[in-house]
Amino acid sequence: MTRSRCLSLCAVAALFLLSACAERPMGHHGDPAFIRGLIDGFLAPISFVLSLFSETIRMYAYPNIGRWYDFGFLLGLSAWGGGGATVTRYVYIDRVTRRRVGEETID
């Protein structure tokens, strides 16, 4: 292994070890939960643009209940991707023969 690769691996390992020490306080009753996460996720692109110009607008509520808020946030955010699983198929038709290009013909 080269020296630069070894240093990169050591740096990444150090970052992982430091992030393992991070502690996040648990949310309390009344903090944002699933429904609020869903709404915040749906409004996230708009909130992001507005947060560039305002100090009071954030796109992610903190503190929140935890995983349920995160799950709702991701579901709301995925609403903007709508149709990401659809497949677009292009069909090219030759103007002279009126046949699909690439289609085999049996004569």
CSV table of C-alpha atoms in Angstrom, one decimal:
chain,number,residue,atom,x,y,z
A,1,MET,CA,0.0,0.0,0.0
A,2,THR,CA,1.3,3.4,-0.9
A,3,ARG,CA,2.0,6.0,1.8
A,4,SER,CA,-0.7,8.4,0.6
A,5,ARG,CA,-3.3,5.7,0.6
A,6,CYS,CA,-2.3,4.6,4.1
A,7,LEU,CA,-2.6,8.2,5.3
A,8,SER,CA,-6.0,8.6,3.7
A,9,LEU,CA,-7.2,5.4,5.4
A,10,CYS,CA,-5.9,6.5,8.8
A,11,ALA,CA,-7.6,9.9,8.4
A,12,VAL,CA,-11.0,8.2,7.5
A,13,ALA,CA,-10.6,5.9,10.5
A,14,ALA,CA,-9.9,8.8,12.8
A,15,LEU,CA,-13.0,10.6,11.6
A,16,PHE,CA,-15.1,7.5,12.2
A,17,LEU,CA,-13.7,7.2,15.7
A,18,LEU,CA,-14.3,10.8,16.5
A,19,SER,CA,-17.9,10.7,15.2
A,20,ALA,CA,-18.6,7.7,17.4
A,21,CYS,CA,-18.0,10.0,20.4
A,22,ALA,CA,-20.7,12.4,19.3
A,23,GLU,CA,-23.7,12.4,21.6
A,24,ARG,CA,-27.2,13.7,20.6
A,25,PRO,CA,-29.8,14.4,23.3
A,26,MET,CA,-33.0,12.5,23.0
A,27,GLY,CA,-36.1,14.5,22.1
A,28,HIS,CA,-38.9,15.1,24.6
A,29,HIS,CA,-42.7,14.8,24.4
A,30,GLY,CA,-43.9,17.6,22.1
A,31,ASP,CA,-40.8,17.8,19.9
A,32,PRO,CA,-41.3,17.2,16.2
A,33,ALA,CA,-42.1,13.6,15.2
A,34,PHE,CA,-43.1,11.7,12.1
A,35,ILE,CA,-45.8,14.0,10.7
A,36,ARG,CA,-43.7,17.1,11.2
A,37,GLY,CA,-40.7,15.3,9.6
A,38,LEU,CA,-43.0,14.5,6.6
A,39,ILE,CA,-44.0,18.1,6.2
A,40,ASP,CA,-40.5,19.4,6.7
A,41,GLY,CA,-39.1,16.9,4.1
A,42,PHE,CA,-41.7,18.0,1.6
A,43,LEU,CA,-40.9,21.7,2.2
A,44,ALA,CA,-37.1,21.1,2.4
A,45,PRO,CA,-36.1,22.4,-1.1
A,46,ILE,CA,-38.1,25.6,-0.5
A,47,SER,CA,-36.8,25.9,3.0
A,48,PHE,CA,-33.2,25.5,1.7
A,49,VAL,CA,-33.6,28.4,-0.7
A,50,LEU,CA,-35.2,30.6,1.9
A,51,SER,CA,-32.5,29.6,4.5
A,52,LEU,CA,-29.9,31.1,2.2
A,53,PHE,CA,-31.4,34.6,2.8
A,54,SER,CA,-32.7,34.2,6.4
A,55,GLU,CA,-31.1,33.3,9.6
A,56,THR,CA,-34.4,32.1,11.2
A,57,ILE,CA,-35.4,29.5,8.6
A,58,ARG,CA,-34.0,25.9,8.8
A,59,MET,CA,-34.9,22.9,6.7
A,60,TYR,CA,-34.4,20.4,9.6
A,61,ALA,CA,-36.0,20.6,13.0
A,62,TYR,CA,-33.6,20.1,16.0
A,63,PRO,CA,-34.2,18.7,18.5
A,64,ASN,CA,-36.7,16.1,17.3
A,65,ILE,CA,-38.0,12.7,18.4
A,66,GLY,CA,-35.3,10.9,16.4
A,67,ARG,CA,-35.7,8.1,13.9
A,68,TRP,CA,-39.4,8.7,13.2
A,69,TYR,CA,-38.7,12.3,12.4
A,70,ASP,CA,-35.9,11.2,10.1
A,71,PHE,CA,-38.0,8.6,8.4
A,72,GLY,CA,-40.8,11.2,7.8
A,73,PHE,CA,-38.3,13.7,6.6
A,74,LEU,CA,-36.9,11.2,4.0
A,75,LEU,CA,-40.4,10.3,2.8
A,76,GLY,CA,-41.4,13.9,2.4
A,77,LEU,CA,-38.1,14.7,0.6
A,78,SER,CA,-38.7,11.7,-1.7
A,79,ALA,CA,-42.0,13.2,-2.9
A,80,TRP,CA,-39.9,15.7,-4.9
A,81,GLY,CA,-38.3,12.8,-6.9
A,82,GLY,CA,-41.7,11.5,-8.0
A,83,GLY,CA,-41.4,9.1,-10.8
A,84,GLY,CA,-37.7,8.2,-10.3
A,85,ALA,CA,-38.5,4.6,-10.9
A,86,THR,CA,-40.2,5.2,-14.2
A,87,VAL,CA,-38.4,4.2,-17.4
A,88,THR,CA,-38.4,6.4,-20.5
A,89,ARG,CA,-38.2,4.5,-23.8
A,90,TYR,CA,-37.5,6.3,-27.0
A,91,VAL,CA,-38.7,4.9,-30.3
A,92,TYR,CA,-37.1,6.1,-33.4
A,93,ILE,CA,-39.1,5.8,-36.7
A,94,ASP,CA,-37.5,6.1,-40.1
A,95,ARG,CA,-39.3,8.8,-42.1
A,96,VAL,CA,-39.0,6.9,-45.4
A,97,THR,CA,-40.0,3.4,-44.5
A,98,ARG,CA,-42.2,4.2,-41.5
A,99,ARG,CA,-40.5,1.4,-39.5
A,100,ARG,CA,-38.8,1.5,-36.2
A,101,VAL,CA,-35.1,2.0,-36.5
A,102,GLY,CA,-33.2,-1.0,-35.2
A,103,GLU,CA,-36.2,-3.3,-35.6
A,104,GLU,CA,-35.5,-6.5,-37.5
A,105,THR,CA,-37.6,-7.4,-40.4
A,106,ILE,CA,-38.4,-10.9,-41.7
A,107,ASP,CA,-38.5,-11.0,-45.6
